[in-house]
Each structure stands twice: as C-alpha cells, then as structure tokens.
Coordinates of C-alpha atoms in Angstrom, one line a residue:
X3 CA 209.7 185.9 73.4
X4 CA 210.1 187.8 70.1
X5 CA 207.8 187.3 67.2
X6 CA 209.4 187.3 63.7
X7 CA 207.4 186.8 60.5
X8 CA 209.1 185.0 57.6
X9 CA 210.5 187.5 55.2
X10 CA 209.8 186.8 51.5
X11 CA 211.6 188.4 48.5
X12 CA 211.2 188.1 44.8
X13 CA 214.0 188.0 42.2
X14 CA 213.0 188.3 38.5
X15 CA 215.3 186.7 36.0
X16 CA 216.6 188.9 33.3
X17 CA 214.9 188.6 29.9
X18 CA 211.4 189.3 28.4
X19 CA 208.9 189.8 31.1
X20 CA 205.1 190.3 31.2
X21 CA 205.2 191.0 34.9
X22 CA 205.0 194.4 36.4
X23 CA 206.6 195.1 39.8
X24 CA 207.4 197.7 42.3
X25 CA 209.9 197.6 45.2
X26 CA 207.6 195.5 47.3
X27 CA 204.9 194.0 44.9
X28 CA 204.4 192.0 41.7
X29 CA 201.4 192.5 39.5
X30 CA 200.4 189.5 37.3
X31 CA 197.9 189.9 34.4
X32 CA 196.2 186.6 33.8
X33 CA 194.8 185.4 30.4
X34 CA 191.3 186.1 31.6
X35 CA 192.2 189.7 32.1
X36 CA 192.2 189.5 35.9
X37 CA 195.1 191.4 37.6
X38 CA 196.5 189.8 40.7
X39 CA 198.8 191.7 43.1
X40 CA 201.3 190.0 45.4
X41 CA 202.9 191.8 48.3
X42 CA 206.4 191.0 49.5
X43 CA 209.2 192.4 51.8
X44 CA 211.2 193.3 48.7
X45 CA 211.5 192.7 44.9
X46 CA 214.7 192.5 43.0
X47 CA 214.1 193.4 39.3
X48 CA 215.9 191.9 36.3
X49 CA 218.6 194.6 36.4
X50 CA 219.5 193.9 40.1
X51 CA 223.1 192.9 40.7
X52 CA 224.5 190.2 43.1
X53 CA 225.9 192.9 45.3
X54 CA 222.6 194.7 45.6
X55 CA 221.0 191.4 46.7
X56 CA 223.7 190.9 49.3
X57 CA 223.3 194.4 50.7
X58 CA 219.7 193.5 51.6
X59 CA 220.8 190.4 53.5
X60 CA 223.9 191.9 55.1
X61 CA 221.9 192.0 58.4
X62 CA 222.0 188.2 58.7
X63 CA 225.6 188.1 60.0
X64 CA 225.1 190.6 62.9
X65 CA 221.9 188.7 63.9
X66 CA 223.9 185.4 63.9
X67 CA 226.6 186.9 66.0
X68 CA 224.0 188.2 68.5
X69 CA 222.6 184.7 68.9
X70 CA 219.8 184.0 66.4
X71 CA 219.5 180.8 64.4
X72 CA 218.6 181.7 60.8
X73 CA 217.7 180.1 57.5
X74 CA 217.8 181.5 54.0
X75 CA 216.6 179.5 51.0
X76 CA 215.9 180.1 47.3
X77 CA 212.7 178.7 45.9
X78 CA 211.3 178.5 42.3
X79 CA 211.0 176.5 39.2
X80 CA 214.0 175.0 37.4
X81 CA 216.1 177.5 35.5
X82 CA 214.7 180.5 37.4
X83 CA 218.1 181.5 38.8
X84 CA 218.1 180.0 42.3
X85 CA 221.7 178.6 42.2
X86 CA 223.0 181.8 40.6
X87 CA 221.5 183.8 43.4
X88 CA 222.8 181.5 46.1
X89 CA 226.1 180.2 44.7
X90 CA 226.9 182.7 41.8
X91 CA 228.9 182.1 38.6
X92 CA 232.5 182.8 38.1
X93 CA 233.4 186.1 39.8
X94 CA 229.8 187.1 40.2
X95 CA 229.6 185.7 43.7
X96 CA 226.3 184.6 45.3
X97 CA 225.0 185.0 48.8
X98 CA 226.9 182.0 50.1
X99 CA 230.3 183.5 49.3
X100 CA 229.4 187.0 50.3
X101 CA 227.9 186.0 53.7
X102 CA 230.9 183.7 54.5
X103 CA 233.2 186.6 53.8
X104 CA 231.2 188.8 56.1
X105 CA 231.2 186.2 58.9
X106 CA 235.0 185.9 58.7
X107 CA 235.4 189.6 59.7
X108 CA 234.2 188.4 63.1
X109 CA 236.5 185.4 63.3
X110 CA 236.6 181.7 62.3
X111 CA 233.6 179.5 62.1
X112 CA 232.5 175.9 61.5
X113 CA 230.9 174.8 58.2
X114 CA 229.2 171.7 56.9
X115 CA 227.8 171.0 53.4
X116 CA 225.2 168.4 52.6
X117 CA 222.5 167.5 50.0
X118 CA 219.1 165.9 50.0
X119 CA 219.0 163.6 47.0
X120 CA 216.0 161.3 46.4
X121 CA 214.9 161.7 50.0
X122 CA 218.4 160.7 51.3
X123 CA 220.9 163.0 53.0
X124 CA 224.5 162.9 51.9
X125 CA 227.6 164.6 53.3
X126 CA 229.3 166.5 50.5
X127 CA 232.6 167.2 52.3
X128 CA 233.1 163.6 53.4
X129 CA 230.9 161.6 51.1
X130 CA 228.6 159.3 53.0
X131 CA 224.9 158.9 53.7
X132 CA 223.6 160.5 56.8
X133 CA 220.5 160.0 59.0
X134 CA 218.3 162.5 60.9
X135 CA 217.7 162.2 64.6
X136 CA 215.4 164.1 66.8
X137 CA 216.5 164.9 70.3
X138 CA 214.1 166.8 72.6
X139 CA 212.4 168.5 69.6
X140 CA 215.8 169.4 68.0
X141 CA 216.9 167.9 64.7
X142 CA 220.5 166.7 64.7
X143 CA 222.6 164.9 62.1
X144 CA 225.1 162.5 63.8
X145 CA 228.3 162.0 61.8
X146 CA 228.0 165.2 59.7
X147 CA 231.5 166.4 58.9
X148 CA 232.3 169.9 60.0
X149 CA 235.4 172.0 59.2
X150 CA 236.7 175.1 60.8
X151 CA 237.2 177.9 58.3
X152 CA 239.7 180.8 58.9
X153 CA 240.0 182.4 55.5
X154 CA 237.9 182.9 52.3
X155 CA 240.5 180.9 50.3
X156 CA 240.0 178.0 52.6
X157 CA 236.2 178.2 52.2
X158 CA 236.4 178.4 48.4
X159 CA 238.6 175.3 48.2
X160 CA 236.2 173.4 50.5
X161 CA 233.1 174.6 48.7
X162 CA 234.5 173.7 45.2
X163 CA 235.2 170.2 46.4
X164 CA 231.7 169.9 48.0
X165 CA 230.0 171.2 44.8
X166 CA 231.8 168.6 42.7
X167 CA 230.1 166.0 44.8
X168 CA 226.7 167.5 44.5
X169 CA 224.4 165.9 42.0
X170 CA 223.6 167.9 38.8
X171 CA 222.5 166.9 35.3
X172 CA 221.3 168.4 32.0
X173 CA 217.6 168.7 31.1
X174 CA 215.9 170.4 28.2
X175 CA 215.3 173.5 30.3
X176 CA 218.6 173.7 32.2
X177 CA 222.1 172.6 31.1
X178 CA 223.2 172.3 34.7
X179 CA 220.1 171.5 36.7
X180 CA 220.5 170.8 40.4
X181 CA 219.1 167.3 41.1
X182 CA 219.3 167.8 44.9
X183 CA 218.7 170.4 47.6
X184 CA 222.1 171.8 48.7
X185 CA 222.5 172.9 52.3
X186 CA 225.5 174.9 53.5
X187 CA 225.5 175.3 57.3
X188 CA 227.5 177.9 59.1
X189 CA 228.1 177.6 62.9
X190 CA 229.1 180.5 65.2
X191 CA 229.3 179.2 68.7
X192 CA 226.0 177.4 69.4
X193 CA 224.1 179.2 66.7
X194 CA 223.7 178.2 63.0
X195 CA 222.9 179.8 59.7
X196 CA 221.4 177.5 57.0
X197 CA 221.9 178.6 53.4
X198 CA 219.8 176.4 51.1
X199 CA 219.8 176.1 47.3
X200 CA 216.6 174.2 46.6
X201 CA 216.2 172.1 43.5
X202 CA 213.6 173.5 41.2
X203 CA 210.1 172.2 40.6
X204 CA 209.8 170.5 37.2
X205 CA 207.2 169.8 34.6
X206 CA 208.4 166.5 33.1
X207 CA 206.5 167.1 29.9
X208 CA 208.6 170.2 29.3
X209 CA 212.0 168.9 30.7
X210 CA 211.7 165.5 28.8
X211 CA 212.9 163.6 31.9
X212 CA 213.1 159.8 31.6
X213 CA 214.6 157.0 33.7
X214 CA 216.7 158.3 36.6
X215 CA 216.0 161.9 35.7
X216 CA 212.3 161.2 36.1
X217 CA 212.9 159.5 39.5
X218 CA 214.9 162.6 40.6
X219 CA 212.2 164.9 39.4
X220 CA 209.5 163.1 41.2
X221 CA 211.5 163.2 44.4
X222 CA 212.1 167.0 44.0
X223 CA 208.5 167.7 43.2
X224 CA 207.3 165.6 46.1
X225 CA 209.5 167.3 48.7
X226 CA 208.5 170.8 47.4
X227 CA 204.9 169.6 47.5
X228 CA 205.3 168.7 51.2
X229 CA 206.9 172.1 51.8
X230 CA 203.7 173.7 50.5
X231 CA 201.6 171.4 52.6
X232 CA 203.6 172.4 55.7
X233 CA 203.0 176.1 55.0
X234 CA 199.3 175.6 54.4
X235 CA 199.0 173.5 57.6
X236 CA 200.7 176.2 59.7
X237 CA 198.5 178.9 58.3
X238 CA 195.3 176.9 58.9
X239 CA 196.4 176.2 62.5
X240 CA 196.2 172.4 62.0
X241 CA 197.3 170.3 65.0
X242 CA 199.5 168.0 62.8
X243 CA 202.1 169.8 60.7
X244 CA 203.5 167.3 58.2
X245 CA 207.2 168.0 58.8
X246 CA 208.0 164.3 58.8
X247 CA 206.6 163.7 55.3
X248 CA 209.9 164.9 53.8
X249 CA 213.6 165.2 54.8
X250 CA 213.6 168.8 53.6
X251 CA 210.8 169.9 55.9
X252 CA 212.3 168.0 58.8
X253 CA 215.5 170.1 58.4
X254 CA 213.3 173.3 58.0
X255 CA 211.2 172.5 61.0
X256 CA 212.8 175.2 63.2
X257 CA 212.5 177.8 60.4
X258 CA 208.8 177.2 59.5
X259 CA 206.8 178.0 62.6
X260 CA 209.7 177.4 64.9
X261 CA 212.2 179.6 66.7
X262 CA 214.5 180.7 63.9
X263 CA 214.6 183.7 61.6
X264 CA 213.7 182.7 58.1
X265 CA 214.2 184.4 54.7
X266 CA 212.8 183.2 51.3
X267 CA 214.0 184.4 47.9
X268 CA 211.5 183.3 45.3
X269 CA 213.1 183.3 41.8
X270 CA 210.7 183.7 38.9
X271 CA 210.8 184.0 35.1
X272 CA 208.8 186.8 33.7
X273 CA 208.3 185.2 30.2
X274 CA 204.8 184.3 29.2
X275 CA 205.8 180.6 28.6
X276 CA 206.6 180.3 32.3
X277 CA 203.8 182.3 33.8
X278 CA 202.1 179.3 35.4
X279 CA 205.2 178.3 37.3
X280 CA 205.8 182.0 38.3
X281 CA 202.3 182.3 39.7
X282 CA 202.8 179.2 41.8
X283 CA 206.1 180.6 43.1
X284 CA 204.6 184.0 43.9
X285 CA 201.6 182.4 45.7
X286 CA 203.9 180.2 47.8
X287 CA 206.2 183.1 48.8
X288 CA 203.2 185.4 49.5
X289 CA 201.5 182.9 51.8
X290 CA 204.8 182.1 53.6
X291 CA 205.0 185.7 54.9
X292 CA 202.0 185.0 57.1
X293 CA 203.9 182.5 59.2
X294 CA 205.3 183.9 62.4
X295 CA 208.2 182.3 64.2
X296 CA 208.7 182.8 67.9
X297 CA 212.3 183.5 68.9
X298 CA 213.8 182.6 72.2
X299 CA 215.3 185.7 73.7
X300 CA 217.1 184.0 76.5
X301 CA 220.4 182.3 75.6
X302 CA 220.9 178.7 76.6
X303 CA 224.2 177.3 77.8
X304 CA 226.2 175.4 75.2
X305 CA 226.1 172.2 77.1
X306 CA 223.3 171.2 79.4
X307 CA 224.0 169.2 82.6
X308 CA 223.0 165.6 82.3
X309 CA 220.7 165.9 85.3
X310 CA 218.4 168.2 83.2
X311 CA 217.4 165.1 81.2
X312 CA 218.3 167.0 77.9
X313 CA 220.6 166.0 75.1
X314 CA 224.0 167.6 74.9
X315 CA 224.1 169.3 71.5
X316 CA 227.3 170.6 69.9
X317 CA 227.0 173.1 67.0
X318 CA 225.8 170.7 64.3
X319 CA 224.7 167.5 66.0
X320 CA 225.3 165.4 69.1
X321 CA 224.6 162.2 70.9
X322 CA 222.5 161.5 73.9
X323 CA 224.6 161.0 77.0
X324 CA 225.2 157.3 77.9
X325 CA 223.5 157.8 81.3
X326 CA 221.0 160.3 82.4
X327 CA 220.3 160.9 86.1
X328 CA 217.1 162.5 87.0
X329 CA 216.2 163.8 90.4
X330 CA 212.7 162.4 90.8
X331 CA 211.0 163.6 93.9
X332 CA 208.1 161.5 95.0
X333 CA 205.7 163.2 97.4
X334 CA 203.2 160.9 98.9
X335 CA 200.7 162.1 101.5
X336 CA 198.3 160.0 103.4
X337 CA 194.6 160.5 102.8
X338 CA 194.0 161.5 106.5
X339 CA 196.4 164.4 106.1
X340 CA 194.7 165.7 102.9
X341 CA 193.0 169.1 103.1
X342 CA 189.4 169.3 102.1
X343 CA 188.4 171.5 99.2
X344 CA 185.6 173.0 101.3
X345 CA 186.7 173.4 104.9
X346 CA 184.2 172.8 107.6
X347 CA 182.2 170.3 105.5
X348 CA 182.4 166.7 106.4
X349 CA 182.0 163.9 103.9
X350 CA 182.6 166.3 101.1
X351 CA 182.0 164.4 97.8
X352 CA 184.5 166.6 96.0
X353 CA 187.3 165.9 98.4
X354 CA 190.4 165.1 96.3
X355 CA 193.3 163.0 97.7
X356 CA 196.8 163.9 96.6
X357 CA 198.4 161.6 94.1
X358 CA 202.0 160.5 93.6
X359 CA 203.8 163.5 92.2
X360 CA 207.0 163.2 90.2
X361 CA 207.7 166.9 90.0
X362 CA 207.4 167.9 93.6
X363 CA 204.2 169.8 93.1
X364 CA 200.8 168.8 94.5
X365 CA 198.5 167.3 92.0
X366 CA 195.0 166.3 92.8
X367 CA 193.0 163.3 91.6
X368 CA 189.4 163.8 90.9
X369 CA 187.1 161.6 93.0
X370 CA 183.3 161.5 93.2
X371 CA 181.5 159.6 95.9
X372 CA 177.9 158.6 96.3
X373 CA 175.9 161.3 97.9
X374 CA 172.3 161.9 98.9
X375 CA 170.9 165.0 97.2
X376 CA 168.5 167.4 98.8
X377 CA 164.9 166.8 97.8
X378 CA 162.5 163.9 97.9
X379 CA 165.0 161.2 98.8
X380 CA 166.6 161.0 95.4
X381 CA 170.1 159.5 95.2
X382 CA 172.8 160.9 93.0
X383 CA 174.3 158.3 90.6
X384 CA 178.0 158.0 90.7
X385 CA 179.1 159.9 87.6
X386 CA 182.1 159.1 85.5
X387 CA 184.2 162.2 84.7
X388 CA 186.6 163.1 82.0
X389 CA 189.2 165.8 82.0
X390 CA 189.5 168.4 79.2
X391 CA 192.0 171.3 79.5
X392 CA 192.0 170.8 83.3
X393 CA 188.2 170.9 83.6
X394 CA 186.1 168.0 84.8
X395 CA 183.4 167.0 82.3
X396 CA 180.4 164.7 82.9
X397 CA 180.0 162.8 79.7
X398 CA 178.4 159.4 79.3
X399 CA 176.1 159.6 82.3
X400 CA 174.3 162.7 81.0
X401 CA 173.7 161.0 77.7
X402 CA 172.8 157.6 78.9
X403 CA 171.0 158.6 82.1
X404 CA 169.4 162.0 81.6
X405 CA 167.3 161.6 84.7
X406 CA 170.3 161.7 87.1
X407 CA 170.3 164.4 89.8
X408 CA 173.3 166.7 90.0
X409 CA 174.2 169.3 92.6
X410 CA 174.0 172.9 91.4
X411 CA 177.7 173.3 91.7
X412 CA 178.4 170.2 89.6
X413 CA 175.9 171.5 87.0
X414 CA 177.5 174.9 86.7
X415 CA 181.0 173.4 86.5
X416 CA 180.1 170.9 83.9
X417 CA 178.2 173.5 81.8
X418 CA 181.2 175.8 81.7
X419 CA 183.6 173.0 80.8
X420 CA 181.3 171.8 78.0
X421 CA 180.8 175.3 76.8
X422 CA 184.6 175.9 76.6
X423 CA 185.2 172.7 74.7
X424 CA 182.3 173.2 72.3
X425 CA 183.5 176.7 71.4
X426 CA 187.0 175.4 70.8
X427 CA 185.7 172.7 68.5
X428 CA 183.5 175.2 66.7
X429 CA 186.5 177.5 66.2
X430 CA 188.5 174.6 64.8
X431 CA 185.6 173.9 62.4
X432 CA 184.9 170.5 64.0
X433 CA 181.2 171.1 63.8
X434 CA 180.0 167.6 64.4
X435 CA 181.8 167.2 67.8
X436 CA 180.8 170.7 68.8
X437 CA 177.1 169.9 68.0
X438 CA 177.3 166.9 70.3
X439 CA 178.6 169.0 73.1
X440 CA 175.9 171.7 72.7
X441 CA 173.2 169.0 72.6
X442 CA 174.6 167.5 75.8
X443 CA 174.6 171.0 77.5
X444 CA 170.9 171.4 76.4
X445 CA 170.0 168.4 78.6
X446 CA 170.7 170.2 81.8
X447 CA 170.6 173.9 80.8
X448 CA 168.3 174.7 77.9
X449 CA 168.4 178.3 76.9
X450 CA 168.2 180.5 73.7
X451 CA 172.0 180.7 73.3
X452 CA 172.3 176.9 73.2
X453 CA 169.3 176.5 70.8
X454 CA 170.8 179.1 68.4
X455 CA 174.1 177.4 68.4
X456 CA 172.5 174.0 67.7
X457 CA 170.5 175.4 64.8
X458 CA 173.5 177.3 63.4
X459 CA 175.8 174.3 63.4
X460 CA 173.2 172.0 62.1
X461 CA 172.7 174.3 59.1
X462 CA 176.4 174.4 58.5
X463 CA 176.6 170.6 58.5
X464 CA 173.8 170.3 56.1
X465 CA 175.5 172.7 53.7
X466 CA 178.8 170.9 53.9
X467 CA 177.1 167.6 52.9
X468 CA 176.1 169.1 49.6
X469 CA 178.0 167.6 46.6
X470 CA 180.2 170.1 44.7
X471 CA 178.8 171.1 41.3
X472 CA 181.2 169.7 38.8
X473 CA 180.9 168.3 35.3
X474 CA 183.0 166.0 33.1
X475 CA 183.9 169.1 31.0
X476 CA 186.2 170.6 33.5
X477 CA 187.2 167.6 35.6
X478 CA 190.0 166.6 33.2
X479 CA 191.4 170.1 33.5
X480 CA 191.4 169.9 37.3
X481 CA 193.1 166.5 37.2
X482 CA 195.9 167.6 34.8
X483 CA 196.6 170.8 36.7
X484 CA 197.8 168.6 39.6
X485 CA 196.6 170.9 42.4
X486 CA 196.1 168.7 45.5
X487 CA 193.4 170.8 47.1
X488 CA 191.3 171.2 43.9
X489 CA 191.5 167.4 43.2
X490 CA 190.6 166.6 46.8
X491 CA 187.3 168.5 46.3
X492 CA 186.2 166.1 43.6
X493 CA 183.5 163.7 44.7
X494 CA 184.7 160.3 46.0
X495 CA 188.3 161.6 46.1
X496 CA 190.0 162.0 49.5
X497 CA 193.5 162.8 50.6
X498 CA 195.1 159.5 49.5
X499 CA 193.5 159.4 46.1
X500 CA 194.2 163.0 45.5
X501 CA 197.9 162.5 46.4
X502 CA 198.1 159.5 44.0
X503 CA 196.7 161.7 41.2
X504 CA 199.2 164.5 42.0
X505 CA 202.1 162.1 42.0
X506 CA 200.9 160.7 38.7
X507 CA 200.7 164.2 37.1
X508 CA 204.0 165.4 38.6
X509 CA 205.6 162.3 37.1
X510 CA 205.1 163.6 33.6
X511 CA 201.9 161.8 32.9
X512 CA 198.6 163.2 31.5
X513 CA 195.0 162.2 31.7
X514 CA 193.6 162.1 28.2
X515 CA 190.2 160.8 29.3
X516 CA 188.6 160.1 32.6
X517 CA 189.0 156.4 31.9
X518 CA 192.8 156.9 32.5
X519 CA 191.9 156.9 36.2
X520 CA 191.9 153.1 35.9
X521 CA 195.7 153.3 35.7
X522 CA 195.6 154.3 39.4
X523 CA 192.5 152.9 40.9
X524 CA 190.3 149.8 40.7
X525 CA 187.3 149.6 38.4
X526 CA 184.9 149.9 41.3
X527 CA 186.5 153.1 42.6
X528 CA 186.7 154.7 39.1
X529 CA 183.0 153.9 38.4
X530 CA 182.0 155.5 41.7
X531 CA 183.9 158.6 40.9
X532 CA 182.5 158.8 37.3
X533 CA 178.9 158.2 38.7
X534 CA 179.3 161.0 41.2
X535 CA 180.5 163.4 38.6
X536 CA 177.5 162.7 36.3
X537 CA 177.1 163.2 32.6
X538 CA 177.5 167.0 32.5

C-alpha cells in the first residue's frame, strides 16, 4: 500500500490583491491586524499562464497510464476563475484540453461528461438523468454514455456539444456562472481520471439570486457544505463520513480518504471585497492537505470471475451479474472431536466447541459453564459475556452482582479487555462510556492507575457540561456568518437546528433580530434558546 496525501494548490485571479504569496504559501492580513499564513503544495500567482499551470500537472497522465485512479477539481467562490482554469477560454486552453491532448499521445481513450444539477446527475453527451449505484464499495453510474476519442478534434467537437447542454446562467457577479458541477471522466483501460469544474459557492445577498437561481444556489452551497463536512469528518477520524449526504461527495468518495490520487486547485480573488470568501477557500484547501489516501499497489484484473462474489465493473460502470455462484464450505465438527483449550484438564469451563464455518477456517464459540471455585465452597455464577475486538468481556454480571467469584485467569482476561476498550473510547473522546468501563474495572482490580483515570475523566466531563459564555451582543453575528460549527456551539442548538440556520443564511436570508429565529423554530424552542443566552 502506498500513502498519498491530497495535493492542494492555489491560483490567484489577476487584479488588485491584498494577499501576499510565495511559491508555496499565502499570507492573509485580517482587519484586526492578525496575519495568517496558509501552506500549500504550490501557488500560481496572478501572472501565471495556462501553460504554466498545465506543466505542474503534466505528471497526471503518466500516473494514469501506470494504473492510478486520479481526481483533479477546482474549488472556490463564484467568479474566482475555476472554469477558466479547467476549461479555458478561446485559444487559452484549460487543463481539460491540455490533459486530453497529452493522453492522446499514448493512444485512444474513453470519455464521458456529466453534471450534478440540483442534486441530480445528468449525462451531457446523451442528455438524460442518471442514478448512482454502489457495488462492493465502488460507485458506478449505469447508463452513462461513453465515447472513444482518437483525436483532439474529435474531443473538441464532443466537448463543445456537452458544454452546450451544461446549465449556466448570469448573476450579478458572473455573466456566465456555472449552475452545476461538471465532471469530465477519462478512462484508460480500467483506470479513470476525473476532471471536475465545481460550481462556486455564492452569497445570495451579493448575487441577487431569486426564484430558480436561488434554488440552484442553495443546492450548490449545500453540496459544497457537505464537501467541507466530509473533509472535517475525515480529519477528526469520525466513524461515519457523510459521503451519502450529497451526490458530489458520493462521486468523490474514492478521492477523499479513498484509494485515488487527488489534486485540488483552489481559486481565490485577492480583492478586499472578496477577502471573506478567499479565507474560506484557503482554509478548505489547507485542511484538505492533511487527508491521506491509501493507494492499492497491486493491479486487479479487469473482470472478476463471478465466483468471487464481486461485481463485474467496466471502465465507467457496470451491472451485477445475473447469477453469482459462491463456493461455501461448511465445516462442522462434532463436540466430542473438539480439542480442549487446556489439554490434560477435564471439564474445562473454557472449552470452546467449533461452530459452523462458512469460510473454511475454524471459528470458536465462547462457552462458559458452571464451575466450583477453589475456596470455601463458593460457586461461580454463570456469567454472560460480550465480545469486543475479539476479546471476551464480562459486563452485566460485574455491575449487577459484584459479589460473584471469578477465576484469576478470567479476572485478568476481563481486565485487559476492559482496559483496551476504555483506552480506545478515551482516545475517541467518548469519555462517558470510558468512565463506565474504568469504574467496572475498579470493582475487581482497584489500583492507583484506575483511580487516576476515573478522576481525570470525571473532571473532563464536568468541564464539558459548562455552558459556553455567549451574549446577545455577538450571537447575531454568529448566526449571520452561517458557520455550522460556531452555530452548533450556541446553547440549545444541536446539529439539526444548526443546519437549519445555515441553510437559512445560505439561502440569502439575514437575521435582523434574535426574534427572527421564530421563522425556523417554534415559540418554545426559541424561548429556550433566548433564555440560555441570557440578557448580556
């Protein structure tokens, strides 16, 4: 396996700029006088040409030929130059044209062109709506039209036709604003290269969007918001990554924390009027560099045998075979033939009979039997066990019946299993569950280490219960900034309410007073929020 961090680059749009940059960093001077430095894999200044940008990404084609799936996308606010970078204008060709021309030097290839518009996927070469399917963890698009390209002229004709079908419209900030995310997919053998021109995030108060333009803008902002959530979830190591919350992130699933090489070009405007959008773009690109994709170094055959119980996937999509035959081997062994865990010991209470095995390997089933313990005639209670990461844990019995007698071996085994799980929960910041495990361990092994852990976690939980200090003076500012994580920190506001507020603000609305919260929530909820904030 090869580890490959996401590469992030910045391209500054020509014009007046208050930003300072080097070859690999951008320095932003905020209004408060604070200077913030963002690091990247490269920075293309305002004077950088299309050819210079292409030279930096010329390595993509050799990597594709060698057998690496790759994704390159442009990210930024509306009017920042994403489409110019990816598509170009006139004879000033963008990355799509230049990379296609480079691929053709190695032979013909397959191409498809689609868009995501209002959370629906449309084929731009053979106009129709498409659906996503997931097959063994791989995203496929059945029915997506593909065309074999053998010359640059053939590609240009195809691309012009597809671009005509793509949804664009005029706004106050952009005469030809992309209203959808455009995805050009190039296939060489079984490997693919996704070239994505993302629609820009929009502030509807500036763009003056109304009606259908407002609906489009909300959809664009929503998908880009989910993209940011995915990046944050990956960096935090969360168990659930919200890929399914948006069609865009479903398509990018392999590229964000998956097994594809990924490159981001973040387009920014250096003018002071757009500094807020530029900072958001810089922050997103900078964080994305911390995501590491794991590449598969072994090449898979183009078509799997049906007996492997895997889908057959052509270059851009495929269908599950009509019948799948699996070679299921059932291995059943009688209890009398089962080996004892401890040989030479009769009536071993930890003897484990073999269970039915669908893989041919020998799995064991945990079994506890009643046993007389050494001592003053005490009997061991039959204990229920739970498996966690392959270890047997004694749970309810220790909590409900603390006077039960356990063998030394069982005590040691349970202690280690509890300790492992408690430390994992503590690392994941699930302090409440970790505290319960440490308290359970204390019942049969009380030592300084356990007591210190209980005291430490109890202190952390007490601190986390403290209400954030916030007043009415700055709560309006927090609401109107539309930052999900800042809004979520407000008292009585959880994930769902925070998301409702973000959608409200991104839709071009504005909170003039805190009473405007009644547009979203019931009187009871609003009163509880206002009461928690106080009169500051």
